[in-house]
Amino acid sequence: MQYARPYRLIFFAVGFAAIMLSVFSSVRPILLKYTVDDYVLTKDANGLLLFVIYMVAALILEVISQLSFIYYANWLGQSVIKDIREKLFKHMMRFRMEYFNNSSVGVLVTRAVSDIERIAAIFSDGLFMIVSDVLKMIVVASVMIYFDWQLSLIVFGILPLMLYATRLFQKAMKKAFVEVRKEVSNLNSYVQERLTGMKIVQLFVREKGEYERFEEINSRHKKAWINTVWYNSIFIAVVELMSAVTTGLIVWYGGLRSVVGGADDLGNIFMFIMLSSMIFRPLRQIADKFNTLQMGMVASNRVFDVLDTKSKVQNEGVLKADTFKGEIVMNGVRFGYVKDEEVLHGISLKVNPGQTIAIVGATGAGKSTIINLLNRFYDINQGSITIDGVDIKDYTVESLRSQIAVVLQDVFLFADTILNNITLMDPEIKEADVIQAAKEIGIHKFIDSLPGGYHYNVKERGSMLSSGQRQLIAFLRAYVSNPSILVLDEATSSVDGYSERLIQTATDKITKGRTSIVIAHRLTTVKKADKIIVMDGGKIVESGTHKELLKKQDGYYKNLYEVQFLAEEAV
C-alpha cells in the first residue's frame, strides 16, 4: 500500500467507482419490481416504457462505473508494480557477488517478472474487486431487508453455509498456491540453467537424462496446478447448488404467500431472484479474487524477501576516486567466502605506481580472490587494502570500480551490438573513440570485417564470436574506459595465437604508465612482469623477478616453471 501513495487520487477514484458500481447494480432489481407490480400487472404501457428507460439509464451508469473501476484499478496495479520492479532491480544490482553465487538466476528472474505481475493482480483483480463485491453485497442485503424481511431470511439462511464453504476453499487454495509458486520457481530455474548450459548437455549426451528430469519437475508443476483446479471445481459446484436452492425457495415461499395469503408478491419474487444472484455471485467471485489475492500475497512475500535482503557492499565511503596514481598495499588480509573457511591467510603485498605484477599459482591458490577484494565484490574479514594510501572502503564503490578495469578469462557479452558491449551504453564514450582505440591495439580490421562492423549483434553471451574474438572485445572494453589500474585475470588463457599476439601488443600499450595486476597463465606475460607473486594455499610463498625466482633451488616458482612453462615452450 505504501507504493500506492503516489497515486492516491487514482486510488480514491477507484474506490468511488466501486461505490457507484454497487449502488447502480442494486437499482435495476428495484426498478424491475416496480415495473412488474405497477405497470406490467396493471397493463400500463406508458409507465412500462418510462421504467424501461430508467432501467436502461441505470444500466448505462453501471457500465460506466464498471469500466472506470476496471481500467483505473488495472492502471494503478501496473503503476505500482513498475515502481516495485525498478526498486527490485536496483536493489539486486547492488548485491554482493556472494548473493548471486548462492542464488538461482531462474528464481530471481521469477521474482522480478512473474511474481511482480501477481502483485499487480492484487490491485486489479484482488483487493479492489473484493472491496467492490463486499460493498455490493452490503447494499443488496440492505435492499432485501428494506423490501421484504421474510424473503431476506431465506437468502440469509443459506449465506452462512456459503461463507463457511468460502472459508474452507480459501484455506485450501492458500496452501495450494504456495506450492504452485514453489514449483513455478523450480521450473523456471531448471529451464533457464539448461538452456544456458545447452552446449554442455549436448557435448556429454545428456539430452535424455535432462529431459527425464524436466518431465519430473513439470509433473510436479502440473500436480500443483491440478490441486487448485480441483478445489475450484468443488467450490463452484457447491455455490451453484446453493444458488439454485435459494432461487427455488424464493419462488416457492413467495408463490405460496400469493396463493394462500393473497399477497401480491410477483414483483418481489422477480426482485429477490435478481438480488439473490447478485449477493451469491459476488461471494463466489470473492473466493476467486481471494485466489488472486493469495497468489499475489505469496508472490509479494517472495519479492519483499529479496527487497529486505541485506547483502549490499557497505558503501559508506565519501571520497571520489577521479584517478589513481596506482599504489596498492595489502596488509595482513584474511578472507573466506564461507564463515570459518579462510581462502586468504594474512596476505601482504605492495604494488608501486606504474608497476606490473604477475600472480601465479595452482588453481584455488587465491589469485582471483585478490581481484574480487580489490574491486570490493567482497569485503575482507581482517587486515586492510589501500590504494594511494587510502583504505578502499573510504572511496565510493562506484568511483573505485570506475578506475579499475578488469578483463576476465570467462568473457560475458550481452545480446547487443559490439559497440554497446564495449561502451556499455556510457554516453561519454563515443563511437569515434572506440574506433580509434581499436585501431591503436590492432583489432579494428577484425571488427570492421563483421557484417555491420561495430553495430554487429553478437547475440546472447556473444555466441556469434569465437572465444578469442570475445576476449578481444573485452580487452577493448577495458582499454576505452581509460583505467588507472588494469587487471587481467588469465585473460589470454583461452585464445588462439593470433588473438594472443594482438592482446600482448595491446597489453604493452595499455599497461605503460599504469599499475597492472596480471593473473598469469602464459609464459610471455610472466617474464615481462616487474614482479612475480607466487601463491599457494592462500599464502604468498615467493616473490621476485623472473630471474630471481629461477635462482632459488627447489623454489615453488622454479618447479612450476619447469613443469608448466617449459612444457609450453616445447609445444
Coordinates of C-alpha atoms in Angstrom, one line a residue:
M1 CA 0.0 0.0 0.0
Q2 CA 3.0 2.3 0.5
Y3 CA 3.7 2.1 -3.2
A4 CA 0.2 3.2 -4.0
R5 CA 0.6 6.5 -2.1
P6 CA 2.0 8.5 -5.1
Y7 CA -1.2 7.5 -6.9
R8 CA -3.7 8.3 -4.1
L9 CA -6.0 10.3 -6.4
I10 CA -6.4 7.3 -8.7
F11 CA -6.8 5.1 -5.6
F12 CA -9.7 7.1 -4.3
A13 CA -11.2 7.4 -7.7
V14 CA -11.2 3.6 -7.9
G15 CA -12.9 3.4 -4.5
F16 CA -15.6 5.9 -5.6
A17 CA -16.2 3.9 -8.8
A18 CA -16.6 0.8 -6.6
I19 CA -19.3 2.5 -4.5
M20 CA -21.2 3.8 -7.6
L21 CA -21.0 0.3 -9.1
S22 CA -22.6 -1.3 -6.0
V23 CA -25.3 1.4 -6.0
F24 CA -26.3 1.3 -9.7
S25 CA -26.2 -2.5 -9.8
S26 CA -28.8 -2.6 -7.0
V27 CA -31.1 0.0 -8.6
R28 CA -32.1 -2.3 -11.5
P29 CA -33.8 -5.0 -9.4
I30 CA -35.7 -2.3 -7.6
L31 CA -36.9 -0.7 -10.8
L32 CA -37.8 -4.2 -12.1
K33 CA -40.0 -4.8 -9.0
Y34 CA -41.9 -1.5 -9.5
T35 CA -42.2 -2.2 -13.3
V36 CA -43.8 -5.6 -12.7
D37 CA -46.1 -4.5 -9.8
D38 CA -47.2 -1.1 -11.0
Y39 CA -47.1 -1.3 -14.8
V40 CA -47.0 -4.9 -16.1
L41 CA -49.8 -6.2 -13.8
T42 CA -51.8 -3.1 -14.4
K43 CA -51.1 -3.1 -18.1
D44 CA -49.9 0.5 -18.1
A45 CA -47.8 0.7 -21.4
N46 CA -46.7 4.3 -20.9
G47 CA -45.5 3.7 -17.4
L48 CA -43.8 0.5 -18.5
L49 CA -41.9 2.3 -21.3
L50 CA -40.8 5.0 -18.8
F51 CA -39.4 2.5 -16.3
V52 CA -37.7 0.5 -19.1
I53 CA -35.9 3.8 -19.9
Y54 CA -35.0 4.2 -16.3
M55 CA -33.5 0.7 -16.2
V56 CA -31.5 1.4 -19.4
A57 CA -30.2 4.6 -17.8
A58 CA -29.2 2.7 -14.6
L59 CA -27.6 0.0 -16.8
I60 CA -25.5 2.6 -18.7
L61 CA -24.4 4.3 -15.4
E62 CA -23.5 0.8 -14.1
V63 CA -21.4 0.1 -17.2
I64 CA -19.6 3.4 -17.0
S65 CA -18.8 2.8 -13.3
Q66 CA -17.6 -0.7 -14.1
L67 CA -15.5 0.5 -17.0
S68 CA -13.9 3.2 -14.8
F69 CA -13.4 0.8 -12.0
I70 CA -11.7 -2.0 -14.0
Y71 CA -9.5 0.4 -16.1
Y72 CA -8.2 2.5 -13.2
A73 CA -7.7 -0.5 -10.9
N74 CA -5.5 -2.1 -13.5
W75 CA -3.7 1.2 -14.3
L76 CA -3.0 1.6 -10.6
G77 CA -1.7 -2.0 -10.4
Q78 CA 0.6 -1.6 -13.3
S79 CA 1.9 1.7 -12.0
V80 CA 2.7 0.1 -8.6
I81 CA 4.5 -2.9 -10.0
K82 CA 6.5 -0.7 -12.3
D83 CA 7.8 1.1 -9.2
I84 CA 8.4 -2.1 -7.3
R85 CA 10.2 -3.8 -10.2
E86 CA 12.5 -0.8 -10.7
K87 CA 13.3 -0.8 -7.0
L88 CA 13.9 -4.6 -7.0
F89 CA 16.2 -4.4 -10.0
K90 CA 18.1 -1.5 -8.5
H91 CA 18.4 -3.4 -5.2
M92 CA 19.6 -6.6 -6.9
M93 CA 22.3 -4.7 -8.8
R94 CA 23.8 -3.7 -5.5
F95 CA 24.0 -7.2 -4.1
R96 CA 27.4 -8.7 -3.3
M97 CA 28.6 -11.4 -5.6
E98 CA 28.2 -13.8 -2.7
Y99 CA 24.4 -13.4 -3.0
F100 CA 24.4 -14.4 -6.7
N101 CA 26.8 -17.3 -6.0
N102 CA 24.2 -18.7 -3.6
S103 CA 21.0 -17.9 -5.5
S104 CA 19.5 -19.3 -8.6
V105 CA 19.2 -16.9 -11.5
G106 CA 16.0 -18.6 -12.6
V107 CA 14.4 -17.9 -9.2
L108 CA 15.5 -14.3 -9.3
V109 CA 14.0 -13.9 -12.8
T110 CA 10.8 -15.3 -11.5
R111 CA 10.8 -12.8 -8.6
A112 CA 11.4 -9.8 -11.0
V113 CA 8.9 -10.9 -13.7
S114 CA 6.0 -13.3 -12.9
D115 CA 5.9 -12.7 -9.1
I116 CA 5.6 -9.0 -9.6
E117 CA 2.8 -9.4 -12.2
R118 CA 1.0 -11.3 -9.4
I119 CA 1.3 -8.3 -7.2
A120 CA -0.4 -6.2 -9.9
A121 CA -3.3 -8.5 -9.7
I122 CA -3.7 -7.6 -6.0
F123 CA -5.0 -4.2 -7.2
S124 CA -6.7 -5.1 -10.5
D125 CA -8.3 -8.4 -9.7
G126 CA -7.8 -8.9 -5.9
L127 CA -8.2 -6.2 -3.3
F128 CA -10.4 -3.7 -5.2
M129 CA -12.6 -6.4 -6.6
I130 CA -13.1 -7.8 -3.1
V131 CA -13.9 -4.4 -1.7
S132 CA -16.3 -3.7 -4.6
D133 CA -18.0 -7.1 -4.2
V134 CA -18.4 -6.6 -0.4
L135 CA -19.9 -3.2 -0.9
K136 CA -22.3 -4.7 -3.5
M137 CA -23.3 -7.4 -1.0
I138 CA -23.9 -4.9 1.8
V139 CA -26.1 -2.7 -0.4
V140 CA -28.0 -5.7 -1.8
A141 CA -28.6 -7.1 1.7
S142 CA -29.9 -3.7 2.9
V143 CA -32.3 -3.5 0.0
M144 CA -33.6 -7.0 0.7
I145 CA -34.3 -6.3 4.4
Y146 CA -36.0 -3.0 3.5
F147 CA -38.4 -4.5 1.0
D148 CA -39.2 -8.0 2.4
W149 CA -37.6 -9.3 5.6
Q150 CA -39.2 -12.8 5.2
L151 CA -37.7 -13.5 1.8
S152 CA -34.5 -12.0 3.1
L153 CA -34.3 -14.6 5.8
I154 CA -34.4 -17.4 3.2
V155 CA -31.3 -15.8 1.5
F156 CA -29.6 -15.1 4.7
G157 CA -30.2 -18.7 5.9
I158 CA -28.2 -20.1 3.0
L159 CA -25.5 -17.3 3.4
P160 CA -23.7 -18.8 6.4
L161 CA -23.2 -22.1 4.6
M162 CA -21.8 -20.2 1.6
L163 CA -19.4 -18.3 3.9
Y164 CA -18.2 -21.5 5.6
A165 CA -17.6 -23.1 2.2
T166 CA -15.8 -20.0 1.0
R167 CA -13.5 -20.0 4.1
L168 CA -12.6 -23.7 3.6
F169 CA -11.9 -23.0 0.0
Q170 CA -9.7 -20.0 0.8
K171 CA -7.6 -22.1 3.3
A172 CA -7.1 -24.9 0.8
M173 CA -6.2 -22.5 -2.0
K174 CA -3.7 -20.6 0.0
K175 CA -1.8 -23.9 0.7
A176 CA -2.1 -24.9 -2.9
F177 CA -0.8 -21.6 -4.3
V178 CA 2.2 -21.7 -2.1
E179 CA 3.1 -25.0 -3.7
V180 CA 2.3 -23.6 -7.1
R181 CA 4.7 -20.6 -6.8
K182 CA 7.4 -23.0 -5.4
E183 CA 7.1 -25.3 -8.5
V184 CA 7.0 -22.3 -10.9
S185 CA 10.3 -21.1 -9.5
N186 CA 11.8 -24.6 -9.8
L187 CA 10.6 -24.9 -13.3
N188 CA 11.9 -21.5 -14.4
S189 CA 15.3 -22.1 -12.7
Y190 CA 15.7 -25.6 -14.3
V191 CA 14.8 -24.4 -17.8
Q192 CA 17.0 -21.3 -17.6
E193 CA 20.0 -23.2 -16.4
R194 CA 19.6 -26.0 -19.0
L195 CA 19.1 -23.5 -21.9
T196 CA 22.2 -21.6 -20.8
G197 CA 24.3 -24.7 -20.5
M198 CA 22.9 -26.5 -23.6
K199 CA 26.3 -26.9 -25.1
I200 CA 27.4 -29.0 -22.0
V201 CA 24.2 -31.0 -22.2
Q202 CA 24.8 -31.9 -25.8
L203 CA 28.5 -32.4 -25.5
F204 CA 28.0 -35.0 -22.8
V205 CA 24.9 -36.5 -24.5
R206 CA 22.7 -35.8 -21.5
E207 CA 19.6 -34.8 -23.5
K208 CA 17.6 -37.9 -22.4
G209 CA 18.6 -37.6 -18.7
E210 CA 17.8 -33.8 -18.6
Y211 CA 14.5 -34.4 -20.4
E212 CA 13.5 -37.1 -17.9
R213 CA 14.4 -34.7 -15.1
F214 CA 12.4 -32.0 -16.8
E215 CA 9.4 -34.3 -17.0
E216 CA 9.6 -35.0 -13.3
I217 CA 9.7 -31.2 -12.4
N218 CA 7.0 -30.5 -15.0
S219 CA 4.8 -33.2 -13.5
R220 CA 5.1 -31.7 -10.0
H221 CA 4.2 -28.3 -11.6
K222 CA 1.1 -29.8 -13.2
K223 CA 0.1 -31.6 -9.9
A224 CA 0.4 -28.3 -8.0
W225 CA -1.9 -26.6 -10.5
I226 CA -4.4 -29.5 -10.6
N227 CA -4.9 -29.2 -6.9
T228 CA -6.0 -25.6 -7.4
V229 CA -8.3 -26.7 -10.2
W230 CA -9.8 -29.5 -8.0
Y231 CA -10.6 -27.1 -5.1
N232 CA -12.0 -24.5 -7.5
S233 CA -14.2 -27.1 -9.3
I234 CA -15.7 -28.3 -6.0
F235 CA -16.4 -24.8 -4.8
I236 CA -18.1 -23.6 -8.0
A237 CA -20.4 -26.7 -7.9
V238 CA -21.3 -26.0 -4.2
V239 CA -22.0 -22.3 -4.9
E240 CA -24.2 -23.1 -8.0
L241 CA -26.1 -25.7 -6.0
M242 CA -26.8 -23.2 -3.1
S243 CA -27.8 -20.5 -5.6
A244 CA -30.3 -22.8 -7.3
V245 CA -31.7 -24.0 -3.9
T246 CA -32.1 -20.3 -2.8
T247 CA -33.9 -19.4 -6.0
G248 CA -36.2 -22.4 -5.6
L249 CA -37.1 -21.4 -2.0
I250 CA -37.8 -17.8 -3.0
V251 CA -40.2 -18.9 -5.8
W252 CA -41.8 -21.5 -3.5
Y253 CA -42.3 -19.2 -0.5
G254 CA -43.2 -16.1 -2.5
G255 CA -45.6 -18.1 -4.6
L256 CA -47.1 -19.8 -1.6
R257 CA -47.8 -16.4 0.0
S258 CA -49.6 -15.3 -3.1
V259 CA -51.7 -18.4 -3.5
V260 CA -52.6 -18.9 0.2
G261 CA -52.5 -15.4 1.6
G262 CA -53.4 -13.4 -1.5
A263 CA -50.3 -11.3 -1.2
D264 CA -49.2 -9.5 -4.4
D265 CA -45.6 -10.8 -4.4
L266 CA -44.8 -11.2 -8.1
G267 CA -42.6 -8.0 -8.2
N268 CA -40.8 -9.1 -5.0
I269 CA -40.1 -12.6 -6.4
F270 CA -38.5 -11.1 -9.6
M271 CA -36.5 -8.6 -7.5
F272 CA -35.3 -11.2 -5.0
I273 CA -34.3 -13.7 -7.7
M274 CA -32.1 -11.0 -9.1
L275 CA -30.8 -9.8 -5.7
S276 CA -30.0 -13.3 -4.5
S277 CA -27.9 -14.0 -7.6
M278 CA -26.2 -10.6 -7.0
I279 CA -25.4 -11.5 -3.4
F280 CA -24.2 -15.0 -4.2
R281 CA -22.3 -14.2 -7.4
P282 CA -20.0 -11.6 -5.7
L283 CA -19.5 -14.2 -2.9
R284 CA -18.3 -16.7 -5.5
Q285 CA -16.2 -14.0 -7.2
I286 CA -14.8 -13.0 -3.8
A287 CA -13.5 -16.6 -3.5
D288 CA -12.0 -16.3 -7.0
K289 CA -10.5 -13.0 -6.1
F290 CA -9.1 -14.5 -2.9
N291 CA -7.2 -16.9 -5.1
T292 CA -5.8 -14.0 -6.9
L293 CA -5.1 -12.2 -3.7
Q294 CA -3.5 -15.3 -2.1
M295 CA -1.2 -15.7 -5.1
G296 CA -0.4 -12.0 -5.0
M297 CA 0.4 -12.2 -1.3
V298 CA 2.6 -15.3 -1.8
A299 CA 4.4 -13.5 -4.7
S300 CA 4.7 -10.3 -2.7
N301 CA 6.2 -12.2 0.2
R302 CA 8.9 -13.6 -2.2
V303 CA 9.6 -10.2 -3.7
F304 CA 9.8 -8.4 -0.4
D305 CA 12.1 -11.1 0.9
V306 CA 14.5 -10.1 -1.8
L307 CA 14.0 -6.4 -1.1
D308 CA 14.6 -7.0 2.6
T309 CA 17.8 -8.9 2.0
K310 CA 20.8 -7.1 3.4
S311 CA 23.5 -8.2 1.0
K312 CA 24.9 -4.9 -0.2
V313 CA 28.5 -4.0 0.0
Q314 CA 28.7 -1.2 2.6
N315 CA 29.1 2.0 0.5
E316 CA 29.9 4.4 3.3
G317 CA 33.0 5.9 1.6
V318 CA 32.8 9.6 0.8
L319 CA 36.0 10.0 -1.3
K320 CA 35.5 10.1 -5.0
A321 CA 38.4 8.5 -7.0
D322 CA 38.8 10.6 -10.1
T323 CA 42.1 9.0 -10.9
F324 CA 44.7 6.8 -9.1
K325 CA 48.5 7.0 -9.1
G326 CA 48.3 3.3 -8.6
E327 CA 50.0 2.3 -5.3
I328 CA 48.3 -0.8 -4.0
V329 CA 49.1 -2.1 -0.5
M330 CA 47.5 -5.2 1.1
N331 CA 48.4 -5.7 4.8
G332 CA 47.5 -8.9 6.6
V333 CA 44.4 -9.6 4.5
R334 CA 42.4 -12.5 5.7
F335 CA 39.2 -13.6 3.8
G336 CA 36.9 -16.6 3.3
Y337 CA 33.8 -17.0 1.1
V338 CA 32.3 -19.2 3.8
K339 CA 32.5 -18.5 7.5
D340 CA 35.4 -20.2 9.3
E341 CA 36.8 -21.3 6.0
E342 CA 39.6 -18.9 5.0
V343 CA 40.8 -18.6 1.5
L344 CA 43.5 -16.0 2.1
H345 CA 45.7 -16.3 5.2
G346 CA 47.3 -13.0 6.0
I347 CA 48.3 -11.7 2.5
S348 CA 50.6 -8.7 2.5
L349 CA 52.0 -7.2 -0.7
K350 CA 52.8 -3.8 -2.3
V351 CA 52.4 -2.7 -5.9
N352 CA 54.1 0.5 -6.8
P353 CA 52.6 3.1 -9.2
G354 CA 53.0 2.0 -12.8
Q355 CA 54.3 -1.4 -11.8
T356 CA 53.2 -4.6 -13.5
I357 CA 53.0 -7.6 -11.2
A358 CA 52.1 -11.2 -12.1
I359 CA 50.3 -13.6 -9.7
V360 CA 50.9 -17.2 -10.4
G361 CA 49.9 -20.4 -8.5
A362 CA 47.8 -23.5 -8.7
T363 CA 44.1 -23.5 -9.1
G364 CA 42.5 -22.5 -5.8
A365 CA 45.5 -20.7 -4.5
G366 CA 43.5 -17.5 -4.1
K367 CA 44.7 -15.5 -7.1
S368 CA 41.2 -14.4 -8.4
T369 CA 40.1 -13.7 -4.8
I370 CA 42.6 -10.9 -4.6
I371 CA 41.0 -9.3 -7.6
N372 CA 37.5 -9.7 -6.1
L373 CA 38.6 -8.0 -2.9
L374 CA 40.3 -5.1 -4.7
N375 CA 37.0 -4.4 -6.5
R376 CA 35.0 -4.8 -3.3
F377 CA 32.9 -7.6 -4.7
Y378 CA 33.5 -8.9 -1.2
D379 CA 34.8 -7.2 2.0
I380 CA 37.8 -8.6 3.8
N381 CA 37.5 -10.3 7.2
Q382 CA 40.7 -8.8 8.6
G383 CA 43.6 -6.5 7.5
S384 CA 43.4 -3.6 5.1
I385 CA 43.7 -2.8 1.4
T386 CA 44.8 0.7 0.4
I387 CA 45.1 2.5 -2.9
D388 CA 47.3 5.6 -2.9
G389 CA 47.5 5.3 0.9
V390 CA 43.7 5.4 1.4
D391 CA 41.6 2.5 2.5
I392 CA 39.4 1.3 -0.3
K393 CA 36.4 1.4 2.0
D394 CA 36.8 5.2 2.2
Y395 CA 36.2 5.5 -1.6
T396 CA 32.7 5.3 -3.0
V397 CA 32.2 1.9 -4.6
E398 CA 31.2 3.4 -8.0
S399 CA 34.3 5.6 -8.2
L400 CA 36.6 2.8 -7.0
R401 CA 35.4 0.4 -9.7
S402 CA 35.4 3.0 -12.4
Q403 CA 39.2 3.3 -12.0
I404 CA 39.8 -0.4 -12.1
A405 CA 39.4 -2.2 -15.5
V406 CA 39.1 -6.0 -15.3
V407 CA 39.4 -8.5 -18.2
L408 CA 38.2 -11.9 -17.1
Q409 CA 39.0 -15.3 -18.6
D410 CA 35.3 -16.0 -19.0
V411 CA 34.1 -13.1 -21.1
F412 CA 30.4 -12.1 -20.8
L413 CA 28.8 -10.2 -23.7
F414 CA 25.3 -9.0 -23.8
A415 CA 22.9 -9.8 -26.7
D416 CA 23.6 -6.4 -28.2
T417 CA 26.0 -4.7 -30.7
I418 CA 29.7 -4.8 -30.4
L419 CA 29.7 -1.0 -29.8
N420 CA 27.3 -1.3 -26.9
N421 CA 29.2 -4.2 -25.4
I422 CA 32.3 -2.0 -25.5
T423 CA 30.8 1.2 -24.2
L424 CA 28.1 -0.4 -22.0
M425 CA 25.9 2.4 -23.1
D426 CA 28.2 5.0 -21.5
P427 CA 27.2 8.3 -23.3
E428 CA 30.7 9.7 -22.6
I429 CA 32.4 7.1 -24.8
K430 CA 31.7 8.0 -28.4
E431 CA 31.9 5.6 -31.4
A432 CA 34.8 7.5 -32.8
D433 CA 36.7 6.9 -29.5
V434 CA 36.0 3.2 -29.8
I435 CA 37.2 3.0 -33.4
Q436 CA 40.4 5.0 -32.6
A437 CA 41.1 2.7 -29.6
A438 CA 40.5 -0.4 -31.8
K439 CA 43.0 0.9 -34.3
E440 CA 45.6 1.6 -31.6
I441 CA 45.5 -2.0 -30.3
G442 CA 45.2 -3.5 -33.8
I443 CA 41.7 -5.1 -33.8
H444 CA 39.8 -2.6 -35.9
K445 CA 40.3 -4.7 -39.0
F446 CA 38.7 -7.7 -37.4
I447 CA 35.6 -5.8 -36.1
D448 CA 35.2 -3.9 -39.4
S449 CA 35.1 -7.2 -41.3
L450 CA 32.0 -8.3 -39.5
P451 CA 28.5 -7.6 -41.0
G452 CA 27.6 -4.2 -39.7
G453 CA 31.0 -3.7 -38.2
Y454 CA 30.7 -2.1 -34.7
H455 CA 26.9 -2.5 -35.0
Y456 CA 27.1 -6.3 -35.4
N457 CA 24.8 -8.0 -32.9
V458 CA 26.8 -10.7 -31.1
K459 CA 23.6 -12.4 -29.7
E460 CA 23.3 -13.9 -26.3
R461 CA 26.6 -14.2 -24.4
G462 CA 28.4 -13.3 -27.6
S463 CA 27.6 -16.7 -29.2
M464 CA 28.3 -15.3 -32.7
L465 CA 32.0 -14.8 -31.9
S466 CA 34.8 -17.1 -31.1
S467 CA 36.3 -17.2 -27.6
G468 CA 39.4 -15.3 -28.9
Q469 CA 37.2 -12.7 -30.5
R470 CA 35.2 -12.2 -27.3
Q471 CA 38.4 -11.8 -25.4
L472 CA 39.5 -9.1 -27.8
I473 CA 36.2 -7.2 -27.3
A474 CA 36.5 -7.5 -23.6
F475 CA 40.1 -6.1 -23.8
L476 CA 38.9 -3.2 -25.9
R477 CA 36.1 -2.6 -23.4
A478 CA 38.7 -2.2 -20.6
Y479 CA 41.0 -0.1 -22.8
V480 CA 38.4 2.6 -23.8
S481 CA 37.5 3.1 -20.1
N482 CA 40.9 4.6 -19.6
P483 CA 41.5 3.0 -16.2
S484 CA 44.1 3.9 -13.6
I485 CA 44.6 0.2 -12.7
L486 CA 44.4 -2.7 -15.1
V487 CA 43.6 -6.3 -14.0
L488 CA 44.0 -9.2 -16.4
D489 CA 42.5 -12.4 -14.9
E490 CA 44.1 -15.1 -17.1
A491 CA 42.8 -13.0 -20.0
T492 CA 44.8 -14.9 -22.6
S493 CA 44.3 -18.4 -21.4
S494 CA 41.7 -19.4 -23.9
V495 CA 42.6 -17.5 -27.1
D496 CA 44.4 -18.5 -30.2
G497 CA 48.0 -17.5 -31.1
Y498 CA 46.9 -14.6 -33.4
S499 CA 44.5 -13.2 -30.8
E500 CA 47.1 -13.5 -28.1
R501 CA 49.6 -11.5 -30.2
L502 CA 47.0 -8.8 -30.6
I503 CA 46.4 -8.8 -26.9
Q504 CA 50.0 -8.8 -26.0
T505 CA 50.6 -5.8 -28.2
A506 CA 47.6 -4.0 -26.6
T507 CA 48.8 -5.1 -23.1
D508 CA 52.2 -3.5 -23.7
K509 CA 50.4 -0.3 -24.7
I510 CA 47.8 -0.1 -22.0
T511 CA 50.0 -1.1 -19.1
K512 CA 52.6 1.6 -19.9
G513 CA 52.4 4.1 -17.1
R514 CA 49.6 2.2 -15.3
T515 CA 49.6 -0.2 -12.4
S516 CA 48.7 -3.6 -13.7
I517 CA 47.9 -6.9 -12.0
V518 CA 48.1 -10.0 -14.2
I519 CA 46.9 -13.4 -13.1
A520 CA 49.4 -15.1 -15.3
H521 CA 48.8 -18.1 -17.5
R522 CA 51.2 -17.7 -20.4
L523 CA 55.0 -17.5 -20.1
T524 CA 55.3 -14.3 -22.1
T525 CA 53.2 -12.4 -19.5
V526 CA 55.1 -13.7 -16.6
K527 CA 58.6 -12.9 -17.9
K528 CA 57.7 -9.3 -18.7
A529 CA 56.3 -8.6 -15.2
D530 CA 58.2 -6.2 -12.9
K531 CA 57.5 -8.6 -10.0
I532 CA 56.0 -12.1 -9.7
I533 CA 53.9 -13.1 -6.7
V534 CA 53.8 -16.8 -6.2
M535 CA 50.7 -18.1 -4.2
D536 CA 49.9 -21.5 -2.7
G537 CA 47.1 -22.4 -0.4
G538 CA 46.0 -18.8 0.2
K539 CA 49.5 -17.5 1.1
I540 CA 52.3 -15.8 -0.7
V541 CA 55.2 -18.3 -0.8
E542 CA 57.6 -16.4 -3.0
S543 CA 58.0 -13.1 -4.8
G544 CA 60.6 -11.5 -7.1
T545 CA 61.5 -11.1 -10.7
H546 CA 61.5 -14.0 -13.2
K547 CA 65.3 -14.3 -13.0
E548 CA 65.4 -14.0 -9.2
L549 CA 62.9 -16.8 -8.7
L550 CA 64.6 -19.1 -11.1
K551 CA 67.7 -18.9 -9.0
K552 CA 66.0 -20.4 -5.9
Q553 CA 66.8 -24.1 -5.5
D554 CA 63.7 -26.2 -5.2
G555 CA 61.6 -23.0 -5.3
Y556 CA 57.9 -23.2 -5.9
Y557 CA 58.1 -20.9 -8.9
K558 CA 61.0 -22.8 -10.4
N559 CA 59.2 -26.1 -10.1
L560 CA 56.1 -24.5 -11.6
Y561 CA 58.1 -23.0 -14.4
E562 CA 59.9 -26.3 -15.3
V563 CA 56.6 -28.3 -15.2
Q564 CA 54.3 -25.9 -16.9
F565 CA 56.1 -23.2 -18.7
L566 CA 59.0 -25.2 -20.2
A567 CA 56.5 -27.7 -21.5
E568 CA 54.6 -24.8 -23.0
E569 CA 57.7 -23.6 -24.7
A570 CA 58.4 -27.0 -26.0
V571 CA 55.0 -27.1 -27.6

